[in-house]
Structures are given as C-alpha cells and as structure tokens.
Coordinates of C-alpha atoms and ligand atoms in Angstrom, one line a residue:
M100 CA -8.3 -5.3 16.2
A101 CA -7.7 -7.1 13.0
G102 CA -5.9 -9.0 10.2
I103 CA -7.8 -7.1 6.9
V104 CA -6.8 -8.8 3.6
I105 CA -7.1 -6.1 0.7
V106 CA -7.4 -7.4 -2.8
G107 CA -8.8 -6.6 -6.4
A108 CA -11.6 -8.0 -7.6
Q109 CA -11.7 -7.1 -11.2
W110 CA -7.8 -7.2 -13.7
G111 CA -5.6 -5.4 -11.4
D112 CA -6.0 -1.4 -11.5
E113 CA -9.3 -0.8 -9.3
G114 CA -7.7 1.0 -6.6
K115 CA -6.3 -0.3 -4.4
G116 CA -3.6 2.0 -3.7
K117 CA -5.9 5.0 -2.8
I118 CA -7.9 2.4 0.0
V119 CA -5.1 0.6 1.7
D120 CA -3.5 4.9 1.9
L121 CA -7.2 4.9 3.5
L122 CA -7.4 2.4 5.9
A123 CA -3.6 3.0 7.0
E124 CA -4.7 5.8 8.9
N125 CA -6.7 3.3 11.6
A126 CA -3.7 0.3 10.8
D127 CA -0.4 -0.1 12.5
L128 CA 1.2 -2.6 9.8
V129 CA 0.7 -2.4 6.0
I130 CA 2.5 -5.8 4.4
R131 CA 2.5 -6.6 1.2
F132 CA 1.9 -10.5 0.3
Q133 CA 2.3 -11.3 -3.5
G134 CA 2.9 -9.7 -7.1
G135 CA 6.1 -7.8 -7.6
N136 CA 6.8 -4.7 -9.4
N137 CA 4.3 -5.4 -12.4
A138 CA 2.2 -3.5 -9.8
G139 CA 1.5 0.0 -10.1
H140 CA -0.5 1.7 -7.0
T141 CA -1.1 5.2 -7.1
I142 CA -2.0 8.4 -4.3
V143 CA -3.1 11.4 -4.8
R144 CA -2.7 13.7 -1.7
D145 CA -2.0 17.7 -2.0
D146 CA -2.5 17.3 -5.7
V147 CA 1.0 15.3 -5.4
K148 CA 1.2 11.8 -7.2
W149 CA 2.4 8.5 -5.7
K150 CA 3.2 5.4 -8.0
F151 CA 4.5 2.7 -6.1
H152 CA 5.2 -0.2 -7.4
L153 CA 6.8 -2.5 -4.2
I154 CA 6.7 -0.5 -1.3
P155 CA 3.4 -0.9 0.9
S156 CA 1.0 1.9 -0.1
G157 CA 1.2 3.0 3.6
I158 CA 4.9 4.2 3.4
L159 CA 3.4 7.8 3.3
Y160 CA 2.7 7.7 7.3
P161 CA 5.3 8.4 9.4
G162 CA 6.2 5.9 12.2
L163 CA 3.5 3.0 10.3
K164 CA 5.1 -0.2 9.7
C165 CA 5.4 -1.9 6.8
A166 CA 6.6 -4.5 5.1
I167 CA 7.3 -6.8 1.8
G168 CA 6.4 -10.3 2.6
N169 CA 7.8 -13.8 1.3
G170 CA 5.0 -14.0 -1.4
V171 CA 6.5 -11.2 -3.1
V172 CA 8.7 -11.3 -6.0
I173 CA 11.9 -8.0 -5.6
D174 CA 13.5 -6.8 -8.4
P175 CA 16.7 -5.6 -6.2
K176 CA 17.5 -2.8 -8.6
V177 CA 13.5 -1.2 -8.4
L178 CA 13.1 -1.2 -5.3
T179 CA 16.6 0.3 -3.8
G180 CA 15.2 3.3 -6.3
E181 CA 12.0 3.7 -4.8
L182 CA 13.4 3.8 -1.7
D183 CA 16.8 6.4 -2.7
D184 CA 13.3 8.1 -4.9
L185 CA 11.3 8.4 -1.8
R186 CA 13.7 9.3 0.9
A187 CA 15.2 12.2 -1.3
K188 CA 11.2 13.1 -0.4
G189 CA 11.6 13.0 2.8
I190 CA 9.5 9.9 3.8
D191 CA 10.5 8.3 7.1
L192 CA 11.3 4.4 5.6
S193 CA 12.7 3.6 9.0
G194 CA 9.6 1.4 9.9
L195 CA 10.0 -0.5 7.0
R196 CA 11.3 -4.7 6.9
I197 CA 11.4 -7.2 3.9
S198 CA 11.2 -10.9 4.1
A199 CA 14.2 -12.9 4.5
N200 CA 11.9 -15.7 2.2
A201 CA 11.3 -12.8 -0.3
H202 CA 12.5 -13.9 -3.8
L203 CA 14.2 -11.5 -6.3
I204 CA 13.8 -11.2 -9.5
M205 CA 17.1 -11.5 -11.3
P206 CA 18.1 -9.6 -14.7
Y207 CA 17.7 -12.8 -16.5
H208 CA 14.5 -13.1 -15.8
M209 CA 13.6 -9.6 -17.6
L210 CA 14.9 -11.5 -20.6
L211 CA 13.3 -14.6 -20.6
D212 CA 10.1 -12.3 -20.1
H213 CA 10.9 -10.9 -22.9
A214 CA 11.8 -13.2 -24.9
G215 CA 9.0 -15.5 -24.1
E216 CA 6.6 -13.1 -25.1
A217 CA 8.2 -12.5 -28.7
R218 CA 8.1 -16.6 -29.0
L219 CA 4.4 -16.1 -28.4
G220 CA 4.4 -13.7 -31.0
K221 CA 0.2 -13.3 -32.2
L222 CA -0.7 -15.6 -28.6
Q223 CA 1.2 -13.0 -26.3
I224 CA 0.1 -12.3 -23.1
G225 CA 0.7 -8.8 -22.9
T226 CA 2.6 -9.3 -19.6
T227 CA 5.0 -6.4 -18.0
R228 CA 8.0 -7.6 -19.3
R229 CA 9.5 -7.4 -15.9
G230 CA 10.3 -10.8 -14.8
I231 CA 7.5 -11.6 -13.1
G232 CA 6.5 -14.9 -14.4
P233 CA 9.9 -16.4 -14.6
A234 CA 10.9 -15.0 -11.1
Y235 CA 8.0 -17.5 -10.1
A236 CA 8.5 -20.1 -12.2
D237 CA 12.2 -20.5 -10.8
K238 CA 10.9 -20.0 -6.9
A239 CA 8.7 -23.0 -8.1
A240 CA 11.8 -24.9 -9.7
R241 CA 13.6 -24.2 -6.8
L242 CA 16.1 -22.5 -8.6
G243 CA 15.3 -19.2 -7.3
I244 CA 17.8 -16.6 -5.4
R245 CA 15.9 -14.8 -2.0
V246 CA 16.8 -11.8 -0.3
Q247 CA 18.7 -13.9 2.1
D248 CA 21.0 -15.5 -0.5
I249 CA 22.7 -12.4 -1.5
L250 CA 23.5 -11.4 2.3
D251 CA 25.7 -14.4 1.8
P252 CA 28.6 -14.6 -0.4
K253 CA 29.4 -18.2 -0.3
I254 CA 25.8 -19.1 -0.5
L255 CA 25.6 -16.8 -3.4
R256 CA 27.5 -18.1 -5.6
Q257 CA 26.6 -21.4 -4.6
K258 CA 22.9 -20.4 -6.2
F259 CA 24.3 -18.7 -8.9
E260 CA 26.2 -21.6 -10.4
T261 CA 23.3 -23.9 -10.5
A262 CA 20.6 -21.2 -11.5
L263 CA 22.4 -20.5 -14.8
A264 CA 23.7 -23.7 -15.8
E265 CA 20.3 -23.8 -16.9
K266 CA 19.3 -20.2 -17.7
N267 CA 22.6 -19.8 -19.4
R268 CA 22.0 -22.9 -21.4
V269 CA 18.0 -21.5 -22.1
L270 CA 19.4 -18.2 -23.5
E271 CA 22.2 -19.2 -25.2
L272 CA 20.7 -22.2 -27.3
V273 CA 17.0 -21.4 -27.3
Y274 CA 17.2 -17.5 -27.8
G275 CA 20.6 -17.0 -29.1
A276 CA 21.6 -14.3 -26.1
E277 CA 24.7 -13.8 -24.5
P278 CA 25.2 -16.3 -21.4
L279 CA 26.0 -14.1 -18.4
E280 CA 29.0 -14.6 -15.7
I281 CA 28.1 -15.4 -12.0
E282 CA 30.9 -13.0 -11.0
Q283 CA 29.8 -9.9 -12.1
L284 CA 26.5 -10.9 -11.0
A285 CA 27.0 -11.5 -7.7
E286 CA 28.7 -8.5 -6.9
R287 CA 26.0 -6.5 -8.3
M288 CA 23.4 -8.6 -5.8
E289 CA 26.0 -7.8 -3.9
G290 CA 26.3 -3.8 -4.2
Y291 CA 22.2 -4.2 -3.2
A292 CA 22.3 -6.5 -0.2
V293 CA 24.6 -3.7 1.8
R294 CA 21.9 -1.4 0.7
L295 CA 18.9 -3.8 1.9
R296 CA 20.1 -5.5 4.4
P297 CA 19.1 -3.0 7.2
Y298 CA 15.3 -3.8 6.4
V299 CA 15.7 -7.7 6.2
A300 CA 13.8 -9.1 9.3
D301 CA 11.3 -12.0 9.9
T302 CA 8.2 -11.0 8.2
S303 CA 5.7 -13.2 9.6
L304 CA 6.6 -13.3 12.8
L305 CA 6.1 -9.3 12.8
V306 CA 2.9 -9.8 11.8
E307 CA 1.7 -12.7 14.1
R308 CA 3.4 -10.3 16.7
A309 CA 0.6 -7.5 15.9
L310 CA -1.8 -9.4 15.4
R311 CA -1.4 -11.0 19.3
A312 CA -0.9 -7.5 20.8
G313 CA -4.2 -6.2 19.2
Q314 CA -3.4 -4.1 16.8
S315 CA -4.5 -3.3 13.0
V316 CA -2.5 -5.2 10.2
L317 CA -3.7 -4.5 6.3
L318 CA -2.3 -7.4 4.2
E319 CA -2.4 -5.1 0.9
G320 CA -3.0 -7.4 -2.6
A321 CA -1.8 -6.5 -6.4
Q322 CA -3.3 -7.3 -9.3
G323 CA -7.0 -8.8 -9.3
T324 CA -8.5 -11.7 -9.0
L325 CA -9.3 -12.4 -12.7
L326 CA -5.4 -12.5 -13.1
D327 CA -5.0 -15.6 -9.6
L328 CA -2.4 -17.9 -11.8
D329 CA -5.2 -20.4 -10.8
H330 CA -9.0 -18.8 -10.7
G331 CA -8.5 -16.4 -13.2
T332 CA -8.5 -16.1 -16.9
Y333 CA -5.7 -18.6 -17.7
P334 CA -3.6 -18.5 -19.4
F335 CA -3.7 -14.7 -19.8
V336 CA -3.2 -13.8 -16.0
T337 CA -0.3 -12.9 -14.2
S338 CA 1.9 -16.2 -11.9
S339 CA 1.1 -15.5 -8.6
N340 CA -2.4 -15.3 -6.5
P341 CA -3.5 -12.1 -5.7
T342 CA -6.9 -13.4 -4.0
A343 CA -7.7 -13.1 -0.3
G344 CA -6.2 -17.1 0.2
A345 CA -2.9 -16.7 -0.8
A346 CA -2.4 -13.4 2.3
A347 CA -1.9 -16.2 4.8
T348 CA 1.0 -18.1 2.9
G349 CA 2.3 -14.7 1.4
I350 CA 2.9 -13.6 4.5
G351 CA 3.0 -16.3 6.9
I352 CA 0.2 -16.4 9.1
G353 CA -3.0 -18.6 9.5
P354 CA -6.0 -18.4 7.7
T355 CA -7.6 -17.5 10.9
R356 CA -5.5 -14.8 11.6
I357 CA -7.9 -13.1 8.6
D358 CA -10.5 -11.5 10.2
Q359 CA -12.3 -9.3 7.1
V360 CA -11.6 -9.4 3.5
I361 CA -12.3 -5.9 1.4
G362 CA -12.6 -5.9 -2.1
V363 CA -11.7 -3.2 -4.9
A364 CA -13.7 -2.7 -7.8
K365 CA -14.6 0.2 -10.5
A366 CA -17.6 1.0 -11.2
Y367 CA -17.1 0.0 -14.6
V368 CA -13.9 -2.6 -15.5
T369 CA -10.0 -2.3 -17.2
R370 CA -7.8 -4.9 -18.4
V371 CA -4.5 -4.2 -19.5
G372 CA -2.8 -7.0 -21.7
E373 CA -4.3 -9.2 -23.8
G374 CA -7.3 -11.9 -22.8
P375 CA -11.1 -12.6 -22.8
F376 CA -13.4 -9.2 -21.1
P377 CA -17.2 -9.7 -22.3
T378 CA -18.1 -5.9 -21.6
E379 CA -15.0 -5.0 -23.2
I380 CA -17.4 -1.6 -25.0
E381 CA -17.6 -1.6 -28.3
G382 CA -17.0 1.7 -30.5
S383 CA -16.2 5.2 -29.4
A384 CA -17.7 5.2 -25.6
Q385 CA -15.0 3.0 -24.5
A386 CA -12.6 5.8 -26.0
R387 CA -14.7 8.0 -23.9
V388 CA -14.3 6.1 -20.6
R389 CA -10.9 6.0 -21.4
E390 CA -10.1 9.6 -21.1
L391 CA -12.7 10.3 -18.4
G392 CA -11.7 7.7 -16.0
A393 CA -7.3 8.4 -17.3
E394 CA -6.9 4.3 -18.2
Y395 CA -3.4 4.4 -18.9
G396 CA -0.9 1.5 -17.2
T397 CA 0.8 3.3 -14.1
T398 CA 3.2 0.2 -14.5
T399 CA 4.0 0.1 -18.5
G400 CA 1.8 3.3 -19.8
R401 CA -0.2 1.0 -22.0
E402 CA -3.7 2.0 -22.9
R403 CA -5.9 -0.1 -20.5
R404 CA -9.2 -1.5 -22.3
C405 CA -12.2 -0.7 -20.9
G406 CA -16.0 -2.2 -19.7
W407 CA -19.0 -1.2 -18.3
L408 CA -19.1 -3.5 -14.8
D409 CA -19.5 -7.7 -14.9
L410 CA -21.5 -8.3 -12.6
V411 CA -21.0 -11.8 -13.4
A412 CA -17.4 -12.1 -12.4
L413 CA -17.6 -9.3 -9.9
R414 CA -20.1 -11.9 -7.9
F415 CA -16.7 -14.9 -8.9
A416 CA -14.8 -12.1 -7.3
A417 CA -17.0 -12.1 -4.2
R418 CA -17.1 -16.0 -3.4
L419 CA -13.2 -16.6 -4.0
N420 CA -12.2 -13.7 -2.1
G421 CA -14.7 -14.4 0.8
L422 CA -15.1 -11.0 0.7
T423 CA -16.6 -8.8 3.7
S424 CA -17.5 -5.4 2.1
L425 CA -16.8 -3.7 -1.1
A426 CA -14.8 -0.5 -2.2
L427 CA -16.4 0.9 -5.6
T428 CA -14.1 3.1 -6.8
K429 CA -14.3 5.8 -9.6
L430 CA -17.9 6.3 -9.9
D431 CA -17.3 9.5 -10.4
V432 CA -16.3 8.7 -14.0
L433 CA -20.0 7.4 -14.8
S434 CA -21.1 11.0 -14.5
E435 CA -20.7 11.8 -18.0
F436 CA -23.1 8.8 -19.4
D437 CA -27.0 9.3 -19.4
E438 CA -27.4 5.3 -19.3
V439 CA -24.8 2.9 -17.6
P440 CA -25.4 -1.2 -18.6
V441 CA -24.5 -3.3 -15.9
C442 CA -23.9 -7.5 -17.2
V443 CA -26.2 -9.5 -14.9
R444 CA -25.7 -12.6 -17.2
Y445 CA -23.4 -14.6 -20.3
R446 CA -24.8 -15.7 -22.5
L447 CA -23.4 -18.6 -23.6
P448 CA -22.1 -20.3 -27.5
D449 CA -25.2 -22.8 -26.5
G450 CA -28.1 -20.2 -26.0
S451 CA -28.1 -20.6 -22.4
E452 CA -28.1 -18.3 -19.9
T453 CA -25.9 -17.7 -16.8
D454 CA -25.1 -15.2 -13.8
E455 CA -22.2 -17.8 -12.6
F456 CA -18.9 -17.6 -13.9
P457 CA -17.9 -21.0 -16.4
A458 CA -16.0 -22.5 -15.2
H459 CA -14.7 -23.6 -18.5
Q460 CA -12.6 -21.2 -20.7
S461 CA -14.4 -21.9 -24.1
D462 CA -17.5 -20.5 -22.6
F463 CA -15.9 -17.9 -20.8
H464 CA -14.5 -16.9 -24.5
H465 CA -17.2 -16.7 -25.8
A466 CA -19.5 -15.6 -23.6
R467 CA -22.0 -12.5 -24.8
P468 CA -22.7 -10.0 -21.7
V469 CA -26.7 -9.4 -21.3
Y470 CA -27.2 -5.8 -20.4
E471 CA -29.1 -4.4 -17.7
I472 CA -29.4 -0.2 -18.7
L473 CA -29.2 1.7 -15.2
D474 CA -29.7 5.7 -15.5
G475 CA -27.3 8.2 -15.2
W476 CA -27.0 10.8 -12.9
R477 CA -24.8 13.0 -15.2
D478 CA -24.0 15.2 -11.9
P479 CA -20.1 15.6 -10.7
L480 CA -19.3 14.8 -7.6
D481 CA -17.4 16.9 -6.9
G482 CA -17.3 17.2 -3.6
V483 CA -20.2 14.7 -2.2
E484 CA -18.8 13.4 1.3
E485 CA -22.0 11.4 2.0
L486 CA -24.3 8.6 0.4
A487 CA -27.6 11.1 0.8
A488 CA -26.0 13.7 -0.5
L489 CA -25.7 11.5 -4.1
P490 CA -27.6 11.7 -6.7
A491 CA -30.4 9.4 -6.6
Q492 CA -29.1 7.4 -9.8
A493 CA -26.2 7.0 -8.4
R494 CA -27.7 6.0 -4.9
R495 CA -29.5 3.2 -7.2
Y496 CA -26.1 2.2 -9.2
I497 CA -24.7 1.3 -5.8
E498 CA -27.7 -0.7 -4.5
Y499 CA -28.2 -2.4 -7.6
V500 CA -24.3 -3.5 -7.2
E501 CA -24.9 -4.6 -3.5
A502 CA -28.3 -6.4 -3.9
A503 CA -26.5 -8.2 -7.4
L504 CA -24.1 -9.2 -5.0
D505 CA -25.5 -9.9 -1.7
L506 CA -22.6 -7.3 -0.2
E507 CA -21.6 -3.8 1.3
V508 CA -20.5 -1.4 -0.3
S509 CA -18.8 0.0 2.0
M510 CA -16.4 3.1 0.3
I511 CA -17.6 4.9 -2.8
G512 CA -14.9 6.1 -4.8
T513 CA -15.9 9.8 -6.3
G514 CA -12.1 11.3 -7.6
A515 CA -8.0 10.9 -7.6
E516 CA -7.5 12.8 -4.4
R517 CA -7.2 10.6 -0.7
E518 CA -10.3 12.9 0.5
R519 CA -12.7 12.0 -2.4
V520 CA -14.0 9.0 -0.8
I521 CA -17.5 8.2 0.6
T522 CA -17.7 5.6 3.9
T523 CA -21.0 4.1 4.6
R524 CA -19.2 3.9 7.9
A525 CA -16.7 5.3 10.1
L526 CA -13.3 3.9 8.7
A527 CA -11.6 2.4 11.1
G528 CA -15.9 0.3 11.5
I529 CA -14.7 -1.6 8.0
A530 CA -11.0 -2.0 8.7
G531 CA -12.8 -4.2 12.0
G532 CA -12.6 -2.1 14.8
P533 CA -14.9 -0.8 17.1
Ligands
GDP295 P1 -4.2 0.0 -8.0 O1 -3.1 -0.7 -9.1 O2 -5.5 -0.7 -7.6 O3 -3.6 1.2 -7.0 O4 -5.1 1.1 -8.8 P2 -3.9 2.0 -10.1 O5 -3.3 3.0 -8.8 O6 -3.1 1.4 -10.9 O7 -5.0 2.6 -11.1 C1 -5.9 3.8 -10.4 C2 -6.3 4.9 -11.1 O8 -7.0 5.3 -10.6 C3 -5.2 5.7 -10.3 O9 -5.1 6.6 -11.2 C4 -5.6 6.0 -8.9 O10 -5.2 8.1 -9.1 C5 -7.0 6.5 -9.4 N1 -8.6 6.4 -8.3 C6 -8.6 5.5 -7.4 N2 -10.1 5.9 -7.2 C7 -10.0 7.1 -7.9 C8 -11.8 7.4 -7.7 O11 -12.6 7.4 -7.3 N3 -12.0 8.6 -8.8 C9 -11.3 8.4 -9.6 N4 -11.1 9.7 -11.1 N5 -9.9 8.2 -10.4 C10 -9.7 7.5 -8.8
IMO296 P1 -2.0 -3.6 -9.9 O1 -1.6 -4.2 -8.7 C1 -2.8 -4.4 -14.3 C2 -1.4 -8.2 -16.0 C3 -0.5 -7.7 -17.3 C4 -0.4 -8.9 -18.0 C5 -0.7 -10.2 -17.1 C6 0.2 -10.6 -16.5 O2 -1.2 -1.8 -10.6 O3 -3.1 -4.4 -10.5 P2 3.0 -9.8 -15.4 O4 3.8 -8.8 -16.0 O5 2.2 -9.6 -14.6 O6 3.4 -11.5 -16.2 O7 1.3 -9.9 -16.8 O8 -1.3 -9.5 -15.8 N1 -1.4 -6.9 -15.3 C7 -1.7 -6.0 -14.2 N2 -2.8 -5.5 -14.8 N3 -2.7 -4.4 -12.9 C8 -1.4 -4.8 -12.6 O9 -1.2 -4.6 -11.6 C9 -0.6 -6.3 -13.2 N4 0.4 -6.7 -13.0 C10 -0.3 -7.6 -14.1 O10 -0.8 -6.9 -17.7 O11 -1.7 -8.9 -18.9
MG297 MG1 -2.2 -0.6 -10.4

C-alpha cells in the first residue's frame, strides 16, 4: 500500500474531513501533518455531524491508528476537550498517538494573536485568533514549548523562564497586558501532561514502520494551498505549509515515502478572512451560494466569502502539490444555477491575460477573472451514485475541469453525508491500493 497525502487545493474548508473519513476505510493509519485548531473538519455520518479541530478525521473507525504529527501546533486545552468529547460519545481513543516534538499553543500565543490583529486594524489578516501564528513564530525563534517539555517539570520551568522573559516584556510594554506567572502556567500544563502522557509517542517511527510493513497511511493536511506561508496569498495566509511537501517534514518521513497526493477542491471556491479573491461573486448570487452551501466557518462561525471556480488558482495548486488526482466536492450546491461561470484566465493591470498564477502580489491583487460560462444542470444530485447517472451538463463540468488541469477527478461530492460521493474508481484504488 502507500503513503497518501490529502491537501486542500483552495483556501481551506474544501471538504478534506469528509474525504479523509472516506479514504480511512481502507487505511491503517491517519496522521495530521500541520496546522492546529484553526482547522475545522466536518464529517456527517448517519445524520450526526462531527467537527474535529485537532484530532485526525479517521478517528471514527474503531481500531484505526490516528496520530498528530510533529508539524502540528497543539492547544492542550482544545485537544483534551476534544478527547473528553469523543470519549463521552463512546469513541475508542486507544489508537491515538501524539508526537513528542509537536509544539504547544500557550495562553500567551492567543493573547498575542488577538493583540496583533487589533494592532493591524484595517490591515488585519482575519486570523482565527487561536494563537497559530505566534506559536509557529516561537517554534522558528526556538522559544517554543513542545509536548515532551510538559512531561518534565524541571525542563518545563526552564523553558518557561526563557519564553516568558520575552513574552512578558512584549505583553506589558507593547500591549499593556498583565504579565504571566511561570508557576501558574507550569502547573496548568502539568495538568494537561497527565492527560496527554499516555498518547505521546515517536510518531515518525510509527509511520515509517507502518509504511515498511506495506500498510496504507493517510497524511492529512489542514487549511489549503492558497493559505500556504510560502506560496499562498502572503500575508493573508496561515503560518504553516498546508502543501504536500510539508507532509514529509510535518511527520518525519522522507519525500520518497509519498506515493500519491489527492487535492480536495470545492466545485466553487470559498475564503474566510481577509485577502485577495479574484472570483469572489458580485451581487446576490454570492449570498445564494453561501446559503445553498451552508458556508459558515466550522471553527469561528464566520460567513465564508464565496466565488466561482478558479481554474488558474487550481492549476497552481495542482503544480505546487504535485497532485495525482482531485476530489471535487459540493457539486450539488451548483444545481440551482442555470449557468455556471468558471475562471479560465486572469486579466492583469497591464491588459495582458494569463492562465498561470501571477508570481507578483500586485498582479494577483488586481487580477480580474476571465470567465467561461458553462451550462448548469438544474437537477438535484440526490441519489446519483455513479458518474453515468449525473446530468450531462454536470459531467461536462467535471470533464472541463479535468481537461483544464490535465488531472483526473477521482471523487465527486454530491452532499455532506459520507455516502454522498461518486468515485470514478474503487476507493482502495484511489488510495493507492491494487
Ligand atoms: P474541511 O475543513 O476541508 O474539512 O471542510 P469543512 O468541514 O470546514 O467544510 C466543508 C463543509 O462542506 C462541511 O460542512 C461538510 O459537511 C460539507 N460538505 C463536504 N462535502 C460536501 C458535498 O459534496 N456537498 C455538500 N453539500 N456539502 C459537503
Ligand atoms: P481548514 O483545515 C479556512 C484562515 C483564517 C485566516 C488565515 C490565517 O478547516 O480548512 P490563522 O488562524 O491560521 O493564523 O488564520 O487562514 N484559515 C482557514 N480558513 N479553513 C481553515 O482550516 C483555516 N485555517 C486558517 O481564516 O484568513
Ligand atoms: Mg474547515
């Protein structure tokens, strides 16, 4: 079997949770490789809606191993809350493992995230205010607190001494906030340590062993390609790399261990927070897409901005991630429209047109979408279980995307429930099996 990466191909919320849940049926291990509880992944099973922020989307399968890799930033309060919640619902957590090297989100990271956004004012990024950026910044500055640190009282206090020497100065002098006390914080973390200790493991070794034993491992991404710290719409991005290359470092395996990369994209586009968005829909149709697609944030409840499918950005995502196939979700949402525009090129400020993602931010900020108008299908997709049963115009929509990207669409979402998906091949095959 294989190492299969699942990544968001747009600005997040593409339906990664549902796709991972589906593929997990044929997997032996699911591991998250980046992001934190800025993510909100939804799974709908038997009319029950599950929302995960940190726990991998494979957790609902009894006996399946699930892990949180070193590349993830963990808010221990949120993680222990999620564990309690799942346990109360009777979910087996014995297969969960947490990397000892993952960094922790501390209360001061959240304070700094709030304060940073307030300071930016009109220029704010629109973060989830979960402390993600400040936690990754501390990781890079070598001031971070890792999961393994909270397991050792002496080390924990030493690390807090170094970190708080800086954080308290910033909190007091820049933001006029109260300083934090080492002992109080250390005791709080030790409370979490007791709860998390049984799950802490060398997750890099776990994955390597699974792959060597011929097992199938899903490497679950959060956020989306255009929120990538290096390649996304900087500075309106998240502070990690949601692209496939980061799966190797975020887990601790070599890139040669990755066999497939499945991108997840909506049949249209959404974005939460600030930043450029060329295909954002003008007029009342945007609200219509939002209502039909129930486009409200899983984590913050914010309205998601909605746009038509952007093939320029999606081609960029296919390139950056080396996608081997695409899962196109929420096709059902477009059933209400007579015509469906898809963006095939951008018109740049100098009047030229391009079908490649602009390398320069000013070009992207001012890019105007050039649309091809495709016929809508006007038929609900309820009960459609195979490609051949889709309305002809819906099939044409998919073929158009495949041709534009030179990429196979291997899964098509026709509703939120887990069974509402059309697969063009057997699921095991899509996930690298025989
Ligand atoms: P993620 O962050 O990528 O896992 O995506 P979210 O869970 O934040 O947002 C996707 C939303 O779309 C969730 O509410 C899903 O239940 C829902 N969803 C996923 N696939 C489909 C689909 O094919 N059709 C419809 N109508 N909803 C879907
Ligand atoms: P999932 O995994 C959609 C966005 C925020 C903001 C920017 C930076 O559910 O797809 P951050 O808190 O990360 O510093 O915010 O990134 N963002 C997401 N948007 N889905 C997500 O996760 C997101 N995680 C972060 O809205 O614009
Ligand atoms: Mg989400």
